[in-house]
PDB file of C-alpha atoms and ligand atoms in Angstrom:
ATOM      1  CA  UNK A   1      -8.227  -8.378   1.688  1.00 48.00           C
ATOM      2  CA  UNK A   2     -11.435 -10.033   2.819  1.00 44.00           C
ATOM      3  CA  UNK A   3     -11.018 -11.835   6.114  1.00 45.00           C
ATOM      4  CA  UNK A   4     -11.101 -15.548   5.452  1.00 48.00           C
ATOM      5  CA  UNK A   5     -10.341 -16.433   9.056  1.00 57.00           C
ATOM      6  CA  UNK A   6      -8.401 -14.208  11.405  1.00 77.00           C
ATOM      7  CA  UNK A   7      -5.965 -11.437  10.573  1.00 84.00           C
ATOM      8  CA  UNK A   8      -2.466 -12.561   9.575  1.00 92.00           C
ATOM      9  CA  UNK A   9       0.412 -12.284  12.035  1.00 93.00           C
ATOM     10  CA  UNK A  10       3.507 -10.418  10.953  1.00 95.00           C
ATOM     11  CA  UNK A  11       6.096 -11.644  10.114  1.00 96.00           C
ATOM     12  CA  UNK A  12       5.338 -15.331  10.887  1.00 95.00           C
ATOM     13  CA  UNK A  13       2.551 -15.709   8.322  1.00 96.00           C
ATOM     14  CA  UNK A  14       4.849 -14.532   5.515  1.00 97.00           C
ATOM     15  CA  UNK A  15       7.947 -16.649   6.173  1.00 97.00           C
ATOM     16  CA  UNK A  16       9.137 -19.938   4.571  1.00 96.00           C
ATOM     17  CA  UNK A  17       6.311 -22.361   3.830  1.00 97.00           C
ATOM     18  CA  UNK A  18       3.762 -19.712   4.868  1.00 97.00           C
ATOM     19  CA  UNK A  19       4.999 -17.521   2.013  1.00 97.00           C
ATOM     20  CA  UNK A  20       4.418 -20.489  -0.342  1.00 97.00           C
ATOM     21  CA  UNK A  21       0.945 -21.022   1.053  1.00 97.00           C
ATOM     22  CA  UNK A  22       0.116 -17.343   0.682  1.00 97.00           C
ATOM     23  CA  UNK A  23       1.295 -17.315  -2.907  1.00 97.00           C
ATOM     24  CA  UNK A  24      -0.648 -20.459  -3.871  1.00 97.00           C
ATOM     25  CA  UNK A  25      -4.033 -19.478  -2.443  1.00 97.00           C
ATOM     26  CA  UNK A  26      -6.417 -18.713  -5.292  1.00 98.00           C
ATOM     27  CA  UNK A  27      -8.824 -16.803  -3.018  1.00 97.00           C
ATOM     28  CA  UNK A  28      -5.923 -14.673  -1.790  1.00 97.00           C
ATOM     29  CA  UNK A  29      -4.933 -13.708  -5.328  1.00 98.00           C
ATOM     30  CA  UNK A  30      -8.557 -12.915  -6.137  1.00 98.00           C
ATOM     31  CA  UNK A  31      -9.008 -10.769  -3.014  1.00 97.00           C
ATOM     32  CA  UNK A  32      -5.721  -8.910  -3.404  1.00 98.00           C
ATOM     33  CA  UNK A  33      -6.503  -8.109  -7.031  1.00 98.00           C
ATOM     34  CA  UNK A  34     -10.100  -7.050  -6.305  1.00 98.00           C
ATOM     35  CA  UNK A  35      -8.841  -4.707  -3.598  1.00 98.00           C
ATOM     36  CA  UNK A  36      -6.088  -3.372  -5.847  1.00 98.00           C
ATOM     37  CA  UNK A  37      -8.703  -2.601  -8.496  1.00 98.00           C
ATOM     38  CA  UNK A  38     -10.620  -0.561  -5.920  1.00 97.00           C
ATOM     39  CA  UNK A  39      -7.402   1.271  -4.976  1.00 98.00           C
ATOM     40  CA  UNK A  40      -6.780   2.166  -8.633  1.00 98.00           C
ATOM     41  CA  UNK A  41     -10.316   3.572  -8.928  1.00 97.00           C
ATOM     42  CA  UNK A  42      -9.854   5.561  -5.697  1.00 97.00           C
ATOM     43  CA  UNK A  43      -6.635   7.095  -7.079  1.00 97.00           C
ATOM     44  CA  UNK A  44      -8.787   8.986  -9.565  1.00 95.00           C
ATOM     45  CA  UNK A  45     -11.656   9.702  -7.149  1.00 93.00           C
ATOM     46  CA  UNK A  46     -13.062  13.204  -7.782  1.00 91.00           C
ATOM     47  CA  UNK A  47     -13.300  13.719  -3.995  1.00 92.00           C
ATOM     48  CA  UNK A  48      -9.508  14.077  -4.047  1.00 92.00           C
ATOM     49  CA  UNK A  49      -9.814  16.977  -6.491  1.00 90.00           C
ATOM     50  CA  UNK A  50      -9.524  17.363 -10.232  1.00 87.00           C
ATOM     51  CA  UNK A  51      -6.883  15.351 -11.999  1.00 87.00           C
ATOM     52  CA  UNK A  52      -5.821  15.263 -15.604  1.00 86.00           C
ATOM     53  CA  UNK A  53      -5.918  11.496 -16.225  1.00 87.00           C
ATOM     54  CA  UNK A  54      -2.960  10.680 -18.454  1.00 92.00           C
ATOM     55  CA  UNK A  55      -2.280   7.299 -20.054  1.00 92.00           C
ATOM     56  CA  UNK A  56      -1.595   4.738 -17.297  1.00 90.00           C
ATOM     57  CA  UNK A  57       1.782   4.062 -18.944  1.00 91.00           C
ATOM     58  CA  UNK A  58       2.843   7.605 -18.034  1.00 95.00           C
ATOM     59  CA  UNK A  59       2.556   6.964 -14.290  1.00 97.00           C
ATOM     60  CA  UNK A  60       5.065   5.417 -11.897  1.00 98.00           C
ATOM     61  CA  UNK A  61       3.334   3.679  -8.969  1.00 98.00           C
ATOM     62  CA  UNK A  62       4.938   2.472  -5.770  1.00 98.00           C
ATOM     63  CA  UNK A  63       3.376  -0.677  -4.268  1.00 98.00           C
ATOM     64  CA  UNK A  64       4.170  -0.633  -0.537  1.00 98.00           C
ATOM     65  CA  UNK A  65       4.391  -4.128   0.977  1.00 98.00           C
ATOM     66  CA  UNK A  66       4.074  -5.770  -2.432  1.00 98.00           C
ATOM     67  CA  UNK A  67       4.288  -9.306  -0.986  1.00 98.00           C
ATOM     68  CA  UNK A  68       4.358 -11.957  -3.686  1.00 98.00           C
ATOM     69  CA  UNK A  69       3.234  -9.433  -6.277  1.00 98.00           C
ATOM     70  CA  UNK A  70      -0.504  -9.954  -6.816  1.00 98.00           C
ATOM     71  CA  UNK A  71      -1.211  -6.223  -6.616  1.00 98.00           C
ATOM     72  CA  UNK A  72       1.865  -5.255  -8.640  1.00 98.00           C
ATOM     73  CA  UNK A  73       0.921  -7.735 -11.358  1.00 96.00           C
ATOM     74  CA  UNK A  74      -2.514  -6.137 -11.733  1.00 97.00           C
ATOM     75  CA  UNK A  75      -0.958  -2.656 -11.852  1.00 97.00           C
ATOM     76  CA  UNK A  76       1.316  -3.860 -14.652  1.00 95.00           C
ATOM     77  CA  UNK A  77      -1.696  -5.322 -16.487  1.00 94.00           C
ATOM     78  CA  UNK A  78      -3.326  -1.875 -16.338  1.00 95.00           C
ATOM     79  CA  UNK A  79      -0.183  -0.483 -17.979  1.00 94.00           C
ATOM     80  CA  UNK A  80       1.334   1.378 -15.008  1.00 96.00           C
ATOM     81  CA  UNK A  81       5.064   1.405 -14.321  1.00 97.00           C
ATOM     82  CA  UNK A  82       5.603  -0.190 -10.925  1.00 97.00           C
ATOM     83  CA  UNK A  83       8.117  -0.317  -8.102  1.00 98.00           C
ATOM     84  CA  UNK A  84       7.213  -2.968  -5.526  1.00 98.00           C
ATOM     85  CA  UNK A  85       8.876  -2.899  -2.127  1.00 98.00           C
ATOM     86  CA  UNK A  86       8.778  -5.527   0.593  1.00 98.00           C
ATOM     87  CA  UNK A  87      10.686  -6.278   3.763  1.00 98.00           C
ATOM     88  CA  UNK A  88      10.704 -10.067   3.502  1.00 98.00           C
ATOM     89  CA  UNK A  89      12.893 -11.935   0.986  1.00 98.00           C
ATOM     90  CA  UNK A  90      10.603 -15.012   1.113  1.00 98.00           C
ATOM     91  CA  UNK A  91       7.748 -12.917  -0.263  1.00 98.00           C
ATOM     92  CA  UNK A  92       9.760 -10.772  -2.637  1.00 98.00           C
ATOM     93  CA  UNK A  93      11.417 -13.815  -4.291  1.00 97.00           C
ATOM     94  CA  UNK A  94       7.987 -14.987  -5.360  1.00 97.00           C
ATOM     95  CA  UNK A  95       7.175 -11.535  -6.710  1.00 97.00           C
ATOM     96  CA  UNK A  96      10.400 -11.788  -8.666  1.00 96.00           C
ATOM     97  CA  UNK A  97       9.288 -15.118 -10.196  1.00 94.00           C
ATOM     98  CA  UNK A  98       5.996 -13.500 -11.139  1.00 93.00           C
ATOM     99  CA  UNK A  99       7.924 -10.648 -12.738  1.00 93.00           C
ATOM    100  CA  UNK A 100       9.798 -13.098 -14.999  1.00 89.00           C
ATOM    101  CA  UNK A 101       6.449 -14.048 -16.559  1.00 82.00           C
ATOM    102  CA  UNK A 102       5.821 -10.440 -17.550  1.00 80.00           C
ATOM    103  CA  UNK A 103       7.613  -9.921 -20.830  1.00 65.00           C
ATOM    104  CA  UNK A 104       6.634  -6.365 -21.767  1.00 72.00           C
ATOM    105  CA  UNK A 105       9.967  -4.575 -22.157  1.00 73.00           C
ATOM    106  CA  UNK A 106       8.414  -1.117 -22.375  1.00 84.00           C
ATOM    107  CA  UNK A 107       7.029  -1.201 -18.843  1.00 90.00           C
ATOM    108  CA  UNK A 108       9.158  -0.546 -15.762  1.00 94.00           C
ATOM    109  CA  UNK A 109       8.716  -3.214 -13.086  1.00 95.00           C
ATOM    110  CA  UNK A 110      11.295  -3.051 -10.313  1.00 96.00           C
ATOM    111  CA  UNK A 111      11.302  -4.941  -7.030  1.00 97.00           C
ATOM    112  CA  UNK A 112      13.106  -3.619  -3.990  1.00 97.00           C
ATOM    113  CA  UNK A 113      13.934  -5.391  -0.741  1.00 98.00           C
ATOM    114  CA  UNK A 114      13.351  -2.649   1.790  1.00 97.00           C
ATOM    115  CA  UNK A 115      11.329  -1.134   4.569  1.00 98.00           C
ATOM    116  CA  UNK A 116       8.312   1.123   4.036  1.00 98.00           C
ATOM    117  CA  UNK A 117       9.597   3.131   6.989  1.00 97.00           C
ATOM    118  CA  UNK A 118      12.912   3.858   5.289  1.00 96.00           C
ATOM    119  CA  UNK A 119      12.442   4.092   1.544  1.00 95.00           C
ATOM    120  CA  UNK A 120      15.500   4.329  -0.689  1.00 90.00           C
ATOM    121  CA  UNK A 121      13.812   6.549  -3.288  1.00 96.00           C
ATOM    122  CA  UNK A 122      14.457   9.998  -4.741  1.00 96.00           C
ATOM    123  CA  UNK A 123      12.325  13.007  -3.838  1.00 96.00           C
ATOM    124  CA  UNK A 124       9.551  14.000  -6.285  1.00 96.00           C
ATOM    125  CA  UNK A 125       9.964  10.754  -8.227  1.00 97.00           C
ATOM    126  CA  UNK A 126       6.677   8.859  -7.754  1.00 98.00           C
ATOM    127  CA  UNK A 127       3.211   9.680  -9.175  1.00 98.00           C
ATOM    128  CA  UNK A 128       1.095   7.412  -6.996  1.00 98.00           C
ATOM    129  CA  UNK A 129       1.458   5.057  -4.067  1.00 98.00           C
ATOM    130  CA  UNK A 130      -0.797   2.155  -3.223  1.00 98.00           C
ATOM    131  CA  UNK A 131      -0.619  -0.332  -0.396  1.00 98.00           C
ATOM    132  CA  UNK A 132      -2.872  -3.361  -0.058  1.00 98.00           C
ATOM    133  CA  UNK A 133      -3.146  -5.190   3.287  1.00 97.00           C
ATOM    134  CA  UNK A 134       0.334  -4.179   4.441  1.00 98.00           C
ATOM    135  CA  UNK A 135       0.454  -0.668   5.943  1.00 98.00           C
ATOM    136  CA  UNK A 136      -0.946  -1.746   9.331  1.00 97.00           C
ATOM    137  CA  UNK A 137       2.229  -3.821   9.804  1.00 97.00           C
ATOM    138  CA  UNK A 138       4.552  -0.825   9.792  1.00 98.00           C
ATOM    139  CA  UNK A 139       3.938  -0.234  13.497  1.00 97.00           C
ATOM    140  CA  UNK A 140       4.749  -3.860  14.285  1.00 94.00           C
ATOM    141  CA  UNK A 141       6.857  -4.019  17.462  1.00 92.00           C
ATOM    142  CA  UNK A 142       6.026  -0.467  18.561  1.00 95.00           C
ATOM    143  CA  UNK A 143       5.097  -0.750  22.190  1.00 90.00           C
ATOM    144  CA  UNK A 144       3.005   2.299  22.919  1.00 96.00           C
ATOM    145  CA  UNK A 145       1.045   5.022  21.174  1.00 96.00           C
ATOM    146  CA  UNK A 146       3.863   7.512  21.459  1.00 97.00           C
ATOM    147  CA  UNK A 147       6.221   5.192  19.531  1.00 97.00           C
ATOM    148  CA  UNK A 148       3.533   4.389  16.967  1.00 98.00           C
ATOM    149  CA  UNK A 149       2.721   8.047  16.305  1.00 98.00           C
ATOM    150  CA  UNK A 150       6.380   8.983  15.997  1.00 98.00           C
ATOM    151  CA  UNK A 151       7.012   6.279  13.406  1.00 98.00           C
ATOM    152  CA  UNK A 152       3.806   6.990  11.467  1.00 98.00           C
ATOM    153  CA  UNK A 153       4.691  10.678  11.230  1.00 98.00           C
ATOM    154  CA  UNK A 154       8.222   9.972  10.040  1.00 98.00           C
ATOM    155  CA  UNK A 155       6.952   7.577   7.365  1.00 98.00           C
ATOM    156  CA  UNK A 156       4.186   9.925   6.170  1.00 98.00           C
ATOM    157  CA  UNK A 157       6.732  12.720   5.869  1.00 98.00           C
ATOM    158  CA  UNK A 158       9.012  10.498   3.739  1.00 98.00           C
ATOM    159  CA  UNK A 159       6.108   9.463   1.513  1.00 98.00           C
ATOM    160  CA  UNK A 160       5.275  13.111   0.983  1.00 98.00           C
ATOM    161  CA  UNK A 161       8.819  13.870  -0.127  1.00 97.00           C
ATOM    162  CA  UNK A 162       9.052  11.072  -2.709  1.00 98.00           C
ATOM    163  CA  UNK A 163       5.701  11.959  -4.315  1.00 98.00           C
ATOM    164  CA  UNK A 164       5.529  14.332  -7.270  1.00 96.00           C
ATOM    165  CA  UNK A 165       3.272  17.368  -7.382  1.00 92.00           C
ATOM    166  CA  UNK A 166      -0.389  16.190  -7.331  1.00 89.00           C
ATOM    167  CA  UNK A 167       0.818  12.808  -6.059  1.00 97.00           C
ATOM    168  CA  UNK A 168      -1.765  10.559  -4.458  1.00 98.00           C
ATOM    169  CA  UNK A 169      -1.825   7.630  -2.067  1.00 98.00           C
ATOM    170  CA  UNK A 170      -4.461   4.946  -1.546  1.00 98.00           C
ATOM    171  CA  UNK A 171      -3.939   2.564   1.339  1.00 98.00           C
ATOM    172  CA  UNK A 172      -6.141  -0.407   2.175  1.00 98.00           C
ATOM    173  CA  UNK A 173      -5.233  -1.651   5.630  1.00 97.00           C
ATOM    174  CA  UNK A 174      -6.370  -3.096   8.934  1.00 95.00           C
ATOM    175  CA  UNK A 175      -6.152  -0.631  11.791  1.00 95.00           C
ATOM    176  CA  UNK A 176      -6.743  -2.324  15.132  1.00 92.00           C
ATOM    177  CA  UNK A 177      -9.490   0.084  16.190  1.00 92.00           C
ATOM    178  CA  UNK A 178     -10.906   3.547  15.538  1.00 93.00           C
ATOM    179  CA  UNK A 179      -8.143   5.227  17.538  1.00 95.00           C
ATOM    180  CA  UNK A 180      -5.489   3.526  15.409  1.00 96.00           C
ATOM    181  CA  UNK A 181      -7.318   4.510  12.232  1.00 96.00           C
ATOM    182  CA  UNK A 182      -7.291   8.143  13.395  1.00 97.00           C
ATOM    183  CA  UNK A 183      -3.563   8.167  14.174  1.00 98.00           C
ATOM    184  CA  UNK A 184      -2.754   6.701  10.750  1.00 98.00           C
ATOM    185  CA  UNK A 185      -4.896   9.345   9.021  1.00 98.00           C
ATOM    186  CA  UNK A 186      -3.579  12.134  11.223  1.00 98.00           C
ATOM    187  CA  UNK A 187       0.039  11.210  10.438  1.00 98.00           C
ATOM    188  CA  UNK A 188      -0.702  12.199   6.835  1.00 98.00           C
ATOM    189  CA  UNK A 189      -2.727  15.291   7.652  1.00 98.00           C
ATOM    190  CA  UNK A 190       0.093  16.816   9.683  1.00 98.00           C
ATOM    191  CA  UNK A 191       2.555  16.010   6.902  1.00 98.00           C
ATOM    192  CA  UNK A 192       1.002  17.990   4.072  1.00 97.00           C
ATOM    193  CA  UNK A 193      -1.666  15.649   2.800  1.00 97.00           C
ATOM    194  CA  UNK A 194      -5.371  16.200   2.348  1.00 96.00           C
ATOM    195  CA  UNK A 195      -7.455  13.117   2.718  1.00 96.00           C
ATOM    196  CA  UNK A 196     -10.045  10.988   4.402  1.00 97.00           C
ATOM    197  CA  UNK A 197     -10.921   7.365   5.091  1.00 97.00           C
ATOM    198  CA  UNK A 198     -13.589   5.091   3.672  1.00 96.00           C
ATOM    199  CA  UNK A 199     -14.865   2.204   5.756  1.00 94.00           C
ATOM    200  CA  UNK A 200     -17.056  -0.440   4.138  1.00 90.00           C
ATOM    201  CA  UNK A 201     -18.798  -1.296   7.415  1.00 80.00           C
ATOM    202  CA  UNK A 202     -18.466   1.756   9.652  1.00 75.00           C
ATOM    203  CA  UNK A 203     -20.282   0.095  12.554  1.00 71.00           C
ATOM    204  CA  UNK A 204     -18.397  -3.205  12.426  1.00 68.00           C
ATOM    205  CA  UNK A 205     -14.826  -4.193  13.199  1.00 68.00           C
ATOM    206  CA  UNK A 206     -14.547  -6.280  10.009  1.00 70.00           C
ATOM    207  CA  UNK A 207     -14.663  -4.975   6.445  1.00 82.00           C
ATOM    208  CA  UNK A 208     -12.189  -3.002   4.449  1.00 94.00           C
ATOM    209  CA  UNK A 209     -10.749   0.389   5.322  1.00 96.00           C
ATOM    210  CA  UNK A 210      -9.109   2.732   2.819  1.00 97.00           C
ATOM    211  CA  UNK A 211      -7.154   5.950   3.229  1.00 98.00           C
ATOM    212  CA  UNK A 212      -7.395   8.314   0.241  1.00 98.00           C
ATOM    213  CA  UNK A 213      -4.722  11.012   0.267  1.00 98.00           C
ATOM    214  CA  UNK A 214      -3.389  13.731  -1.943  1.00 97.00           C
ATOM    215  CA  UNK A 215      -0.176  15.677  -1.533  1.00 97.00           C
ATOM    216  CA  UNK A 216      -0.473  19.379  -0.766  1.00 94.00           C
ATOM    217  CA  UNK A 217       2.053  21.063  -2.999  1.00 80.00           C
ATOM    218  CA  UNK A 218       4.223  23.666  -1.269  1.00 73.00           C
ATOM    219  CA  UNK A 219       6.108  26.145  -3.423  1.00 67.00           C
TER     220      UNK A 219
HETATM  221  C1  SAM B 301      -0.647  -9.247   2.792  1.00 51.54           C
HETATM  222  S1  SAM B 301       0.991  -9.166   2.287  1.00 51.54           S
HETATM  223  C2  SAM B 301       1.100  -8.431   0.745  1.00 51.54           C
HETATM  224  C3  SAM B 301      -0.051  -8.113  -0.049  1.00 51.54           C
HETATM  225  C4  SAM B 301       0.275  -7.658  -1.445  1.00 51.54           C
HETATM  226  N1  SAM B 301      -0.656  -6.607  -1.771  1.00 51.54           N
HETATM  227  C5  SAM B 301       0.201  -8.757  -2.482  1.00 51.54           C
HETATM  228  O1  SAM B 301      -0.359  -8.503  -3.554  1.00 51.54           O
HETATM  229  O2  SAM B 301       0.699  -9.867  -2.267  1.00 51.54           O
HETATM  230  C6  SAM B 301       1.699  -7.924   3.333  1.00 51.54           C
HETATM  231  C7  SAM B 301       3.159  -7.678   3.037  1.00 51.54           C
HETATM  232  O3  SAM B 301       3.597  -6.511   3.742  1.00 51.54           O
HETATM  233  C8  SAM B 301       4.979  -6.658   3.973  1.00 51.54           C
HETATM  234  N2  SAM B 301       5.437  -5.708   4.991  1.00 51.54           N
HETATM  235  C9  SAM B 301       5.063  -5.614   6.275  1.00 51.54           C
HETATM  236  N3  SAM B 301       5.722  -4.621   6.905  1.00 51.54           N
HETATM  237  C10 SAM B 301       6.538  -4.071   5.980  1.00 51.54           C
HETATM  238  C11 SAM B 301       7.463  -2.991   6.002  1.00 51.54           C
HETATM  239  N4  SAM B 301       7.682  -2.281   7.122  1.00 51.54           N
HETATM  240  N5  SAM B 301       8.147  -2.691   4.878  1.00 51.54           N
HETATM  241  C12 SAM B 301       7.926  -3.404   3.727  1.00 51.54           C
HETATM  242  N6  SAM B 301       7.050  -4.427   3.643  1.00 51.54           N
HETATM  243  C13 SAM B 301       6.367  -4.758   4.750  1.00 51.54           C
HETATM  244  C14 SAM B 301       5.088  -8.114   4.401  1.00 51.54           C
HETATM  245  O4  SAM B 301       6.410  -8.586   4.296  1.00 51.54           O
HETATM  246  C15 SAM B 301       4.105  -8.790   3.471  1.00 51.54           C
HETATM  247  O5  SAM B 301       4.737  -9.328   2.342  1.00 51.54           O
END
């Protein structure tokens, strides 16, 4: 997401009429889809190692914090099978309306009301995970660094378990500062992921930040 004004507040900016506003903003749709396109390209980035690129229709992608479904819709247009998950019914209902407009019966498109920090999914079931402008919110309400790190580690460990062998994650998000960026990345590194971050403007606070991660397979 490109910053139009200031960063959104969670959950207030995604409730009731704010969810409507979010869903009706043309620039928001454009930004979410542009960023999602970058995430898709990063999924196949050679820096994450060799990958045998199958047909997109052979992959199941999890969209964490799918909101009103802009990112999920683009993933479906690419031909991926998609599970979108979001915590807020006001947002997810709109994603569900979007889903009704997608008629392709061959493609899986499921929406789940749930928490990224407690995913109701089977182990080794997901090929890829993306998250666009949502993952920074998972530490919402955590009061100190100890609490944040504990939650980030637990979530990274869960994400590792649900990913298949060679599974990959690309997260675009808004860490508060460099320290926060490091604790997000580290939560993955200590939970059997290789990876790194890409910052569009390394010297500035603004600009987009991506985590690119690949699961380390343990026999
Ligand atoms: C910027 S919006 C969604 C962007 C999304 N990529 C789209 O295309 O609309 C961020 C979303 O993250 C969701 N979110 C925040 N924390 C969450 C959590 N812990 N679990 C699931 N969803 C969460 C919010 O409810 C919100 O809908």
